[in-house]
JSON list of C-alpha atoms in Angstrom, two decimals:
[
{"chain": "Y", "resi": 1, "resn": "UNK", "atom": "CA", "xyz": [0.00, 0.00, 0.00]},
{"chain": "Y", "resi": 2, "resn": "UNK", "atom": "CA", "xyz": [1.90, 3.51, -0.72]},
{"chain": "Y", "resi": 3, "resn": "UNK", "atom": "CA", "xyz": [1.95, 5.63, 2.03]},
{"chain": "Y", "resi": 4, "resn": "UNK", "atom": "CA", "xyz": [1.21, 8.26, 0.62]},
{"chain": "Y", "resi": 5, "resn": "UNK", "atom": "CA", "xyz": [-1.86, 8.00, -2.21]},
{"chain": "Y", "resi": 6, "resn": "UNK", "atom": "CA", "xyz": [-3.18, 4.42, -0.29]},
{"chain": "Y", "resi": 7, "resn": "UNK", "atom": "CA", "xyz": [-2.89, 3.06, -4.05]},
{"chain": "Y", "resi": 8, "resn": "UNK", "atom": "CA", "xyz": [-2.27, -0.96, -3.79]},
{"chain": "Y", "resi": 9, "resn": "UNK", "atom": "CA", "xyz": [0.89, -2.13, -5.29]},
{"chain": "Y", "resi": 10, "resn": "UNK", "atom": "CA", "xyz": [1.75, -5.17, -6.73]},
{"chain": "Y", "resi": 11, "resn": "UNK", "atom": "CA", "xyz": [5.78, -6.39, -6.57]},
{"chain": "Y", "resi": 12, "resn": "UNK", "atom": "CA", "xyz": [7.68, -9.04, -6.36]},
{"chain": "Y", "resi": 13, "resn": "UNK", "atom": "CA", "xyz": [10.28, -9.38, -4.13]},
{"chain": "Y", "resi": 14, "resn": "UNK", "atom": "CA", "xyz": [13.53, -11.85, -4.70]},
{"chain": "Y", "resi": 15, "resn": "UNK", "atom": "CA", "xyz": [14.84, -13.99, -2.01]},
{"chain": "Y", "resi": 16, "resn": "UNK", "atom": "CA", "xyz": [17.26, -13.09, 0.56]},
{"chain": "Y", "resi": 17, "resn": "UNK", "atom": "CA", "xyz": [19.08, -15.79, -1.24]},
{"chain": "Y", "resi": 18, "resn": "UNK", "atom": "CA", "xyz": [19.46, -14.38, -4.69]},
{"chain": "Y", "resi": 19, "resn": "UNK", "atom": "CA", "xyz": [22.38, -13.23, -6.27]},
{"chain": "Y", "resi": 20, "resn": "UNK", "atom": "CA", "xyz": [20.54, -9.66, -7.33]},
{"chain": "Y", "resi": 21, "resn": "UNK", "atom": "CA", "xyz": [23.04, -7.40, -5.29]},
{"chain": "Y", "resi": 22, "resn": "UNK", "atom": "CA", "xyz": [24.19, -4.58, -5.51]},
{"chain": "Y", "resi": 23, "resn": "UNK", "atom": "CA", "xyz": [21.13, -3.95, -8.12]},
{"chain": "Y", "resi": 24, "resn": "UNK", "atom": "CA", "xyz": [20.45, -0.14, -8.53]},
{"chain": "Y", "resi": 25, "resn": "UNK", "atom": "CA", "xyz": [16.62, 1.74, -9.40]},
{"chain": "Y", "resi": 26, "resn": "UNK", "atom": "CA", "xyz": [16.05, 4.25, -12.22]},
{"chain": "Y", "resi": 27, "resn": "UNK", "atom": "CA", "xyz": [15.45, 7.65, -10.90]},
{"chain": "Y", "resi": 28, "resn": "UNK", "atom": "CA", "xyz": [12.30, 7.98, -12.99]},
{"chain": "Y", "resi": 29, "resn": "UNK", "atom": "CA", "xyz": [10.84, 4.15, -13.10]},
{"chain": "Y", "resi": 30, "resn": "UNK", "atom": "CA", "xyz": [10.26, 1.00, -11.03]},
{"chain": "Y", "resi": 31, "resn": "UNK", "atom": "CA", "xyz": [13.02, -0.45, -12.86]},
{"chain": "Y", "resi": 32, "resn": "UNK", "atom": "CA", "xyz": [16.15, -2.07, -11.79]},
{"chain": "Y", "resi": 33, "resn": "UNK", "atom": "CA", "xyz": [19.17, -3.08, -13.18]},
{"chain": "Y", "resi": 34, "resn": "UNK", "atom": "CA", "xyz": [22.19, -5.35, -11.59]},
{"chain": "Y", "resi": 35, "resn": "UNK", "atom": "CA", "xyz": [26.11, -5.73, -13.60]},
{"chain": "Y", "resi": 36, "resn": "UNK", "atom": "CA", "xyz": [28.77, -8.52, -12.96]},
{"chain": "Y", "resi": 37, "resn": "UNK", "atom": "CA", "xyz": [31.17, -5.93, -12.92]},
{"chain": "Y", "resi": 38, "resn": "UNK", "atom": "CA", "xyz": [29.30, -4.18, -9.69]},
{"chain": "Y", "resi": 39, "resn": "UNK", "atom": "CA", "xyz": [28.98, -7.59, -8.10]},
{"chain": "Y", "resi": 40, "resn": "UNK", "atom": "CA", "xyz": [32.37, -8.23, -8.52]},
{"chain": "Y", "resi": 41, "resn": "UNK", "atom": "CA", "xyz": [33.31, -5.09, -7.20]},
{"chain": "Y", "resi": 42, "resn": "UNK", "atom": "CA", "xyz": [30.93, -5.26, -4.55]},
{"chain": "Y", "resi": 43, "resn": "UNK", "atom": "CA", "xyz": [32.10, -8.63, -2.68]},
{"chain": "Y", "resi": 44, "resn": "UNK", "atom": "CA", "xyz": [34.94, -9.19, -0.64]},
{"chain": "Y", "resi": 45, "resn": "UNK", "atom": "CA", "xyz": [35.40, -5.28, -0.46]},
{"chain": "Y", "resi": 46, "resn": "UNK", "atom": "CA", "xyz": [34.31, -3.47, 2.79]},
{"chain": "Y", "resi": 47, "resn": "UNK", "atom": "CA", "xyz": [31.12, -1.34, 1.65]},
{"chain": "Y", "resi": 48, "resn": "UNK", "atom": "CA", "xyz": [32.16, 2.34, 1.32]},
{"chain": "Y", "resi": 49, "resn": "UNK", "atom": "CA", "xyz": [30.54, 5.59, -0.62]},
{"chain": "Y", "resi": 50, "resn": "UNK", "atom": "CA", "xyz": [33.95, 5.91, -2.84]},
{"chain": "Y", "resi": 51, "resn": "UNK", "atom": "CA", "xyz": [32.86, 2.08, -4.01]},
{"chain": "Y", "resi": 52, "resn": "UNK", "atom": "CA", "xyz": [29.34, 3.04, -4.41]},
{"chain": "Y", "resi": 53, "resn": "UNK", "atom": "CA", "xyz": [30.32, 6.53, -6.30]},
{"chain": "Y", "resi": 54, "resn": "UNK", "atom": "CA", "xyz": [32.66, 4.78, -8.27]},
{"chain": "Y", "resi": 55, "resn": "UNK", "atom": "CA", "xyz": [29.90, 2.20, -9.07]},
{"chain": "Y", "resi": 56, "resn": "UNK", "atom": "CA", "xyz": [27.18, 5.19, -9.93]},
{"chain": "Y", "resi": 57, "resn": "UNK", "atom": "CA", "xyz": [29.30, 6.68, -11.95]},
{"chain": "Y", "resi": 58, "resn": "UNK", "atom": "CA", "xyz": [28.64, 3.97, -15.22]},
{"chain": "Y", "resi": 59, "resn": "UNK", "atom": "CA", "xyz": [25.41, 3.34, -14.54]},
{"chain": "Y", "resi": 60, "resn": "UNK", "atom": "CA", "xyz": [23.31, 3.71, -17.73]},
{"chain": "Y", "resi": 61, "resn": "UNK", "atom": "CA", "xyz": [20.71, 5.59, -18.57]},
{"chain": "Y", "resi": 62, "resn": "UNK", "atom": "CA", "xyz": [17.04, 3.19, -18.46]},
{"chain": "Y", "resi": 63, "resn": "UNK", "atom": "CA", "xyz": [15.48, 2.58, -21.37]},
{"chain": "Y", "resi": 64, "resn": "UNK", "atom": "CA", "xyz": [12.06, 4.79, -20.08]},
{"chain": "Y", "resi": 65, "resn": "UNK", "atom": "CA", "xyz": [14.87, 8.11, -20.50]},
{"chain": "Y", "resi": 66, "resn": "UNK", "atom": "CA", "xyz": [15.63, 8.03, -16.92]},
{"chain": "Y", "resi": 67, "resn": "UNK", "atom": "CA", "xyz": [18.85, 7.10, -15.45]},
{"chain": "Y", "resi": 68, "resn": "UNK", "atom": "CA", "xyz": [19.98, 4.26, -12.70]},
{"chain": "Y", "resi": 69, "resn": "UNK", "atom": "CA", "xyz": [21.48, 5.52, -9.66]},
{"chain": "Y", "resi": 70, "resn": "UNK", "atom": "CA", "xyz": [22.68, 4.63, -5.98]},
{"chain": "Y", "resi": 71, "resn": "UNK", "atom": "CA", "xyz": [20.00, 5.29, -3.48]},
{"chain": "Y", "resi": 72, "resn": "UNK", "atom": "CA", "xyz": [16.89, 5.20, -5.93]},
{"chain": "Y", "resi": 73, "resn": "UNK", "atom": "CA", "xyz": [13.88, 3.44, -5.39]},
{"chain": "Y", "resi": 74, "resn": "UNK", "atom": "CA", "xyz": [10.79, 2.00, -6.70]},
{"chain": "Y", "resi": 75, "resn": "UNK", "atom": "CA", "xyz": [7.87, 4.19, -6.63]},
{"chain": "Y", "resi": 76, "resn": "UNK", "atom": "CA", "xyz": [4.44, 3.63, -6.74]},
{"chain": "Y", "resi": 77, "resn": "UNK", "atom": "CA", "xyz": [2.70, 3.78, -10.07]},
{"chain": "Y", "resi": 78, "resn": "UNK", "atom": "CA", "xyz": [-0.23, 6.21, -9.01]},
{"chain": "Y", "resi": 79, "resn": "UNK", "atom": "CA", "xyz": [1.58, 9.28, -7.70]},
{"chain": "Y", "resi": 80, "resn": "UNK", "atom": "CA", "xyz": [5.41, 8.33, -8.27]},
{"chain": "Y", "resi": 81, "resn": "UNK", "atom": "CA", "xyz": [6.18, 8.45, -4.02]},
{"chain": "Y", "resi": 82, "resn": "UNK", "atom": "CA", "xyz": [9.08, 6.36, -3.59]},
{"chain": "Y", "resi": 83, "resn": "UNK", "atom": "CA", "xyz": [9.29, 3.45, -1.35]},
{"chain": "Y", "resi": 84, "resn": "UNK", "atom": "CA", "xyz": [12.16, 4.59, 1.21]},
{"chain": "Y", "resi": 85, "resn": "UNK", "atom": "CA", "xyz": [14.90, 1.66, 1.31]},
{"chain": "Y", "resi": 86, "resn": "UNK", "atom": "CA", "xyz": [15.78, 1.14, 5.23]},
{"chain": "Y", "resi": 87, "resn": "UNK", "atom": "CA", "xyz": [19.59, 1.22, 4.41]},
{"chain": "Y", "resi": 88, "resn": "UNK", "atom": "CA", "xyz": [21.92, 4.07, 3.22]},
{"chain": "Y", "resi": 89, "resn": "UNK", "atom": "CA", "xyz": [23.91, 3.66, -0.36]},
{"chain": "Y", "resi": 90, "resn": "UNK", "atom": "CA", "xyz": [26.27, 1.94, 1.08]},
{"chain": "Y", "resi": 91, "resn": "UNK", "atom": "CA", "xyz": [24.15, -0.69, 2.88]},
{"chain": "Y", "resi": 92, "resn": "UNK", "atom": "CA", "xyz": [22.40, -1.38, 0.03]},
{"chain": "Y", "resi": 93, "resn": "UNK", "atom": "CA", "xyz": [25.46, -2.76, -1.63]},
{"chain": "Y", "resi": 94, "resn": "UNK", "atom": "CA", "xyz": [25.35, -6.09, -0.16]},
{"chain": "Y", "resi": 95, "resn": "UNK", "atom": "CA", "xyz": [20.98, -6.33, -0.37]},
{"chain": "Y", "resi": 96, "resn": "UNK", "atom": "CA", "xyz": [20.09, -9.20, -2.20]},
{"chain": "Y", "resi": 97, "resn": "UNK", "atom": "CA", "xyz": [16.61, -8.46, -2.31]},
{"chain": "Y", "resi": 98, "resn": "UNK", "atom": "CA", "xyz": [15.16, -6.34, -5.33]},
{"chain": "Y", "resi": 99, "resn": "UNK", "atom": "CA", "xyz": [11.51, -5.21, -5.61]},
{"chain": "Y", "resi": 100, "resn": "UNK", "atom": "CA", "xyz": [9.94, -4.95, -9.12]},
{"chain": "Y", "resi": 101, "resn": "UNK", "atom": "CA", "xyz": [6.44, -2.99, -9.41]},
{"chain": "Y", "resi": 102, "resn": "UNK", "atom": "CA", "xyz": [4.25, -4.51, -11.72]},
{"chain": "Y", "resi": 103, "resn": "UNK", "atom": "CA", "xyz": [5.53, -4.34, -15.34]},
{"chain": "Y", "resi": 104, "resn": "UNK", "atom": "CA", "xyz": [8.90, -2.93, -13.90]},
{"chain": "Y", "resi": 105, "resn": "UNK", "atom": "CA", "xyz": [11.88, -4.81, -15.71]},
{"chain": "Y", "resi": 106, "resn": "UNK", "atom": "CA", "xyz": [14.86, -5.79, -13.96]},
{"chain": "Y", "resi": 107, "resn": "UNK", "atom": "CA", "xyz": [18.21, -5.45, -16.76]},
{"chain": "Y", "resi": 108, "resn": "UNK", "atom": "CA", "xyz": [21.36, -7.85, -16.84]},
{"chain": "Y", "resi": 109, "resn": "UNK", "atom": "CA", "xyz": [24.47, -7.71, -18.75]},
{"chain": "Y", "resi": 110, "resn": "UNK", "atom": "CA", "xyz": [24.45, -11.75, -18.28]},
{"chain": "Y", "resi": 111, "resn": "UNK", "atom": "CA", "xyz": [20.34, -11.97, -19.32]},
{"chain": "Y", "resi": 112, "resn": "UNK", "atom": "CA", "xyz": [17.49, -10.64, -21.21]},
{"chain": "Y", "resi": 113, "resn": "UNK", "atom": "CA", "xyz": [15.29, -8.36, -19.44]},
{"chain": "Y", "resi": 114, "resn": "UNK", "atom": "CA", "xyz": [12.89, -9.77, -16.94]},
{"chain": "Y", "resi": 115, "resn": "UNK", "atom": "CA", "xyz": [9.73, -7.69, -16.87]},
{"chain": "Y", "resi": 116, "resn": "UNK", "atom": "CA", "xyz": [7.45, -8.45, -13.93]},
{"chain": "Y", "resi": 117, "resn": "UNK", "atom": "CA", "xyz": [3.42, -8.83, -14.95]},
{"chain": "Y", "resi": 118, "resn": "UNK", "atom": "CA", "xyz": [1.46, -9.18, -11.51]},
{"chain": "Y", "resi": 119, "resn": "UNK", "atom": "CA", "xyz": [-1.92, -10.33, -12.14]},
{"chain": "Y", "resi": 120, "resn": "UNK", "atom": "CA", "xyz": [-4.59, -8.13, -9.53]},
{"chain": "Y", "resi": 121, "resn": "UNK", "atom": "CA", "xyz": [-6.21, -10.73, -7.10]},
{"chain": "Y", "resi": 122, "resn": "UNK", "atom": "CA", "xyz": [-9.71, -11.38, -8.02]},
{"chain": "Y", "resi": 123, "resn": "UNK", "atom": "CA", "xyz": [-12.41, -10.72, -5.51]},
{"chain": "Y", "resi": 124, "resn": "UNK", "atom": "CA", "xyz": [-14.98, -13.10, -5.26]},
{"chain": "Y", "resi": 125, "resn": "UNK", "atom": "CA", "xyz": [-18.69, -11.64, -5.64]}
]
């Protein structure tokens, strides 16, 4: 439920158990993108903001004309609030889990895009 319009949201969460960190949100979109050369930079190295600036700065623009960048978030569909992230940057290096908004995509240098299509529950009459 956003906090602030009380619009419901579909996501989909990964597992604490995935592989999808660090994985970064477009500053416009829901949509998320994670890089085997930020993972690989990312573990075994003490988190820090000169790894996450160094990180931020060759992140790509997202397709939608936005751009993905270090503390972004996904944002609710209705009036674009932003889900806060409990963490700081440089927590969020080492989170595994990454939330998709329905028909968010999550992009891979290692796979094709994986869009995220949430059907709505249906309520029984």
């Amino acid at each position: 439920m956003c906090p602030a319009c009380q619009h419901m949201v579909h996501a989909w969460r990964s597992s604490g158990m995935s592989q999808c960190c660090p994985h970064f949100y477009c500053d416009r979109c829901s949509n998320a993108i994670i890089r085997e050369a930020d993972k690989k930079a990312s573990w075994g190295a003490p988190g820090s903001s000169e790894l996450v600036e160094r990180i931020a700065a060759t992140l790509p623009a997202c397709p939608c004309g936005g751009h993905f960048r270090a503390g972004a978030n996904p944002k609710c569909p209705a009036c674009k609030t932003q889900f806060a992230h409990p963490g700081d940057v440089v927590q969020r290096l080492s989170d595994p889990q990454v939330i998709l908004i329905h028909s968010a995509c999550l992009f891979s240098d290692q796979a094709p895009p994986y869009r995220v299509e949430i059907d709505e529950p249906k309520i029984a009459s």
